Each structure stands twice: as C-alpha cells, then as structure tokens.
Amino acid sequence: MPLTHEVRDDTAHVHIEGELTIYTVAELSAALLPHLGASPRLALDLSDVTEIDGAGLQWLAFIQREAGPTLSLAGQSQAVAQVLQLCRGALV
C-alpha cells in the first residue's frame, strides 16, 4: 500500500492508495505512526483507497483517537464514503 507524506505549513498531508484492509493495516500503521504528532494537524487523503474492510475501519478509528481534533479527511473514495455512510458518520 503506497503512502506518501508531505508537510505543508503546519499540516502533515498523508495520501493512501490501494486497499485499506486486514492485509495492509499493519504495514500502513508502521508507515504512519511515526508521523502522528510530528505536525500540529493531520490531513488524511483517502481518495485513492480502492477497498476498505472492518480492519481498515478499526484503523481509521484508531487514527482518529490518536490524532484527535487535529485530523481531517482531505478526500475519500467511493469505497470509503460508503463504509463511513454505513457507520452513519460515527468516524471522522
């Protein structure tokens, strides 16, 4: 799962491509966790996520808990939007 990270102004912009599933969340966590807290804000771009499952949803909940109010979604794919809609906006 490709992850790109760029800091602009006071925001860490993280773009994730591919699956956000049980098969990728461990690798994704290892790549993202060092960046949490490094900038005052975190913008997570999920516009190129092709698939998300329960593990991906749990990962998003974890990131939301860790980042707190500094987290924003900069984009979301149709797959992500559908899952978040199913959860009735309980996340992000």
XYZ file of N, CA and C in Angstrom:
276
model
N 0.839 -1.173 0.000
C 0.000 0.000 0.000
C 0.882 1.233 0.000
N 0.854 1.972 -1.076
C 1.656 3.201 -1.129
C 1.098 4.286 -0.211
N 1.995 4.905 0.513
C 1.649 6.006 1.388
C 2.637 7.127 1.113
N 2.132 8.316 0.858
C 3.015 9.468 0.690
C 2.737 10.444 1.810
N 3.778 11.115 2.231
C 3.698 12.036 3.358
C 4.412 13.320 2.987
N 3.735 14.431 3.222
C 4.319 15.736 2.922
C 3.836 16.726 3.968
N 4.729 17.556 4.461
C 4.350 18.582 5.432
C 4.317 19.927 4.723
N 3.153 20.573 4.786
C 2.988 21.925 4.248
C 2.401 22.777 5.354
N 3.022 23.930 5.553
C 2.623 24.815 6.651
C 2.698 24.028 7.954
N 1.611 23.875 8.653
C 1.632 23.132 9.919
C 0.811 21.851 9.832
N 0.632 21.329 8.601
C -0.205 20.147 8.403
C 0.567 19.039 7.700
N 0.501 17.853 8.264
C 1.064 16.667 7.608
C -0.015 16.122 6.677
N 0.270 16.110 5.385
C -0.661 15.587 4.389
C -0.236 14.160 4.057
N -1.120 13.213 4.317
C -0.839 11.805 4.077
C -1.840 11.297 3.045
N -1.313 10.719 1.973
C -2.145 10.181 0.896
C -1.946 8.672 0.866
N -3.061 7.947 0.879
C -3.024 6.484 0.894
C -3.667 5.968 -0.386
N -3.004 5.017 -1.026
C -3.511 4.400 -2.246
C -3.679 2.900 -2.035
N -4.681 2.331 -2.680
C -4.870 0.888 -2.654
C -5.840 0.451 -1.574
N -5.645 -0.752 -1.092
C -6.553 -1.350 -0.114
C -6.253 -0.877 1.302
N -7.299 -0.719 2.058
C -7.208 -0.446 3.487
C -7.935 -1.607 4.156
N -7.224 -2.731 4.240
C -7.828 -3.987 4.683
C -6.941 -4.669 5.712
N -7.407 -5.800 6.175
C -6.660 -6.587 7.147
C -5.255 -6.925 6.643
N -5.100 -6.970 5.337
C -3.814 -7.327 4.750
C -2.838 -6.160 4.692
N -3.327 -4.935 4.898
C -2.456 -3.771 4.730
C -2.333 -2.878 5.961
N -3.220 -3.012 6.953
C -3.215 -2.056 8.054
C -1.947 -2.113 8.916
N -1.348 -3.265 9.068
C -0.120 -3.341 9.873
C 1.003 -2.556 9.204
N 1.158 -2.761 7.910
C 2.181 -2.027 7.154
C 1.873 -0.524 7.163
N 0.619 -0.194 7.000
C 0.203 1.206 6.993
C 0.468 1.866 8.344
N 0.155 1.170 9.413
C 0.415 1.708 10.755
C 1.890 1.972 10.968
N 2.722 1.036 10.557
C 4.165 1.213 10.711
C 4.662 2.431 9.939
N 4.049 2.708 8.805
C 4.474 3.855 7.999
C 3.910 5.170 8.521
N 2.711 5.154 9.093
C 2.061 6.399 9.502
C 2.337 6.809 10.939
N 2.416 5.868 11.846
C 2.533 6.209 13.262
C 3.701 7.139 13.589
N 4.861 7.010 12.949
C 5.933 7.956 13.257
C 5.587 9.409 12.920
N 4.610 9.625 12.048
C 4.234 10.979 11.643
C 3.160 11.595 12.535
N 2.470 10.752 13.316
C 1.435 11.282 14.206
C 2.075 12.169 15.264
N 1.562 13.356 15.398
C 2.090 14.276 16.399
C 3.293 15.071 15.938
N 3.850 14.736 14.781
C 5.009 15.478 14.281
C 4.618 16.856 13.766
N 3.363 17.010 13.376
C 2.826 18.290 12.912
C 1.568 18.585 13.713
N 1.221 19.853 13.856
C 0.018 20.187 14.626
C -1.275 19.597 14.058
N -1.324 19.390 12.722
C -2.538 18.853 12.111
C -2.189 17.722 11.153
N -3.179 16.839 10.938
C -3.019 15.712 10.022
C -4.187 15.708 9.048
N -3.881 15.776 7.749
C -4.895 15.677 6.698
C -4.703 14.338 6.011
N -5.705 13.497 6.090
C -5.640 12.149 5.550
C -6.441 12.101 4.251
N -5.745 11.822 3.149
C -6.386 11.744 1.837
C -6.618 10.285 1.486
N -7.876 9.886 1.480
C -8.255 8.508 1.190
C -8.948 8.400 -0.167
N -8.721 9.367 -1.040
C -9.423 9.407 -2.326
C -9.017 8.281 -3.268
N -7.874 7.649 -3.035
C -7.423 6.548 -3.883
C -7.455 5.203 -3.183
N -8.241 5.090 -2.107
C -8.434 3.804 -1.437
C -9.461 3.015 -2.242
N -9.071 1.828 -2.682
C -9.928 1.028 -3.553
C -10.844 0.079 -2.793
N -10.453 -0.271 -1.577
C -11.245 -1.220 -0.783
C -10.971 -0.961 0.683
N -12.012 -1.093 1.507
C -11.853 -0.949 2.950
C -12.726 -2.001 3.625
N -12.177 -2.651 4.638
C -12.934 -3.660 5.382
C -12.996 -3.271 6.859
N -13.429 -4.191 7.691
C -13.550 -3.917 9.119
C -12.236 -3.518 9.765
N -11.146 -4.152 9.348
C -9.830 -3.803 9.895
C -9.451 -2.382 9.496
N -9.768 -2.002 8.262
C -9.495 -0.640 7.807
C -10.318 0.377 8.582
N -11.549 0.035 8.869
C -12.414 0.906 9.658
C -11.884 1.042 11.087
N -11.431 -0.059 11.667
C -10.838 -0.005 13.006
C -9.573 0.843 12.991
N -8.795 0.730 11.926
C -7.579 1.530 11.804
C -7.926 3.016 11.765
N -8.966 3.378 11.002
C -9.389 4.782 10.954
C -9.833 5.275 12.330
N -10.554 4.434 13.067
C -10.982 4.805 14.418
C -9.777 5.014 15.321
N -8.774 4.148 15.193
C -7.548 4.287 15.982
C -6.838 5.600 15.643
N -6.698 5.897 14.352
C -6.029 7.133 13.937
C -6.805 8.346 14.433
N -8.128 8.278 14.370
C -8.941 9.384 14.866
C -8.722 9.587 16.362
N -8.676 8.487 17.106
C -8.459 8.585 18.552
C -7.087 9.169 18.862
N -6.060 8.717 18.125
C -4.698 9.180 18.378
C -4.483 10.628 17.946
N -5.045 10.997 16.803
C -4.837 12.353 16.277
C -5.798 13.358 16.907
N -6.946 12.878 17.340
C -7.929 13.760 17.956
C -8.470 14.787 16.975
N -8.747 15.984 17.481
C -9.368 17.005 16.628
C -8.433 17.564 15.553
N -7.190 17.160 15.563
C -6.262 17.654 14.549
C -6.400 16.915 13.228
N -7.213 15.841 13.201
C -7.379 15.024 11.997
C -8.489 15.568 11.111
N -8.206 15.597 9.810
C -9.251 15.920 8.839
C -9.106 14.983 7.647
N -10.226 14.733 6.988
C -10.188 13.950 5.757
C -10.084 14.914 4.594
N -9.005 14.791 3.838
C -8.789 15.663 2.688
C -9.484 15.105 1.454
N -9.854 13.848 1.481
C -10.535 13.213 0.365
C -10.897 11.802 0.742
N -11.927 11.285 0.083
C -12.322 9.905 0.329
C -12.893 9.316 -0.951
N -12.530 8.082 -1.187
C -13.020 7.372 -2.365
C -14.466 6.948 -2.138
N -15.075 6.433 -3.173
C -16.444 5.939 -3.050
C -16.507 4.785 -2.046
N -15.495 3.928 -2.050
C -15.468 2.793 -1.122
C -15.442 3.285 0.330
N -14.624 4.287 0.606
C -14.534 4.844 1.955
C -15.840 5.546 2.323
N -16.366 6.337 1.411
C -17.607 7.062 1.675
C -18.749 6.104 2.007
N -18.830 4.986 1.290
C -19.888 4.014 1.554
C -19.762 3.412 2.947
N -18.554 3.058 3.337
C -18.352 2.476 4.670
C -18.666 3.497 5.753
N -18.200 4.727 5.570
C -18.481 5.767 6.576
C -19.973 6.064 6.640
N -20.647 6.019 5.502
C -22.091 6.242 5.498
C -22.804 5.108 6.243
N -22.324 3.884 6.054
C -22.908 2.760 6.789
C -22.763 2.940 8.291
N -21.688 3.557 8.682
C -21.441 3.796 10.107
C -22.147 5.072 10.590
N -22.877 5.687 9.684
C -23.658 6.905 9.989
C -22.803 8.041 10.505
N -21.595 8.190 9.918
C -20.747 9.305 10.275
C -20.125 9.205 11.655
N -20.072 8.020 12.211
C -19.503 7.843 13.546
C -18.016 8.141 13.576
N -17.358 8.090 12.424
C -15.931 8.373 12.334
C -15.702 9.648 11.549
N -14.620 10.280 11.845
C -14.077 11.420 11.123
C -15.133 12.288 10.638
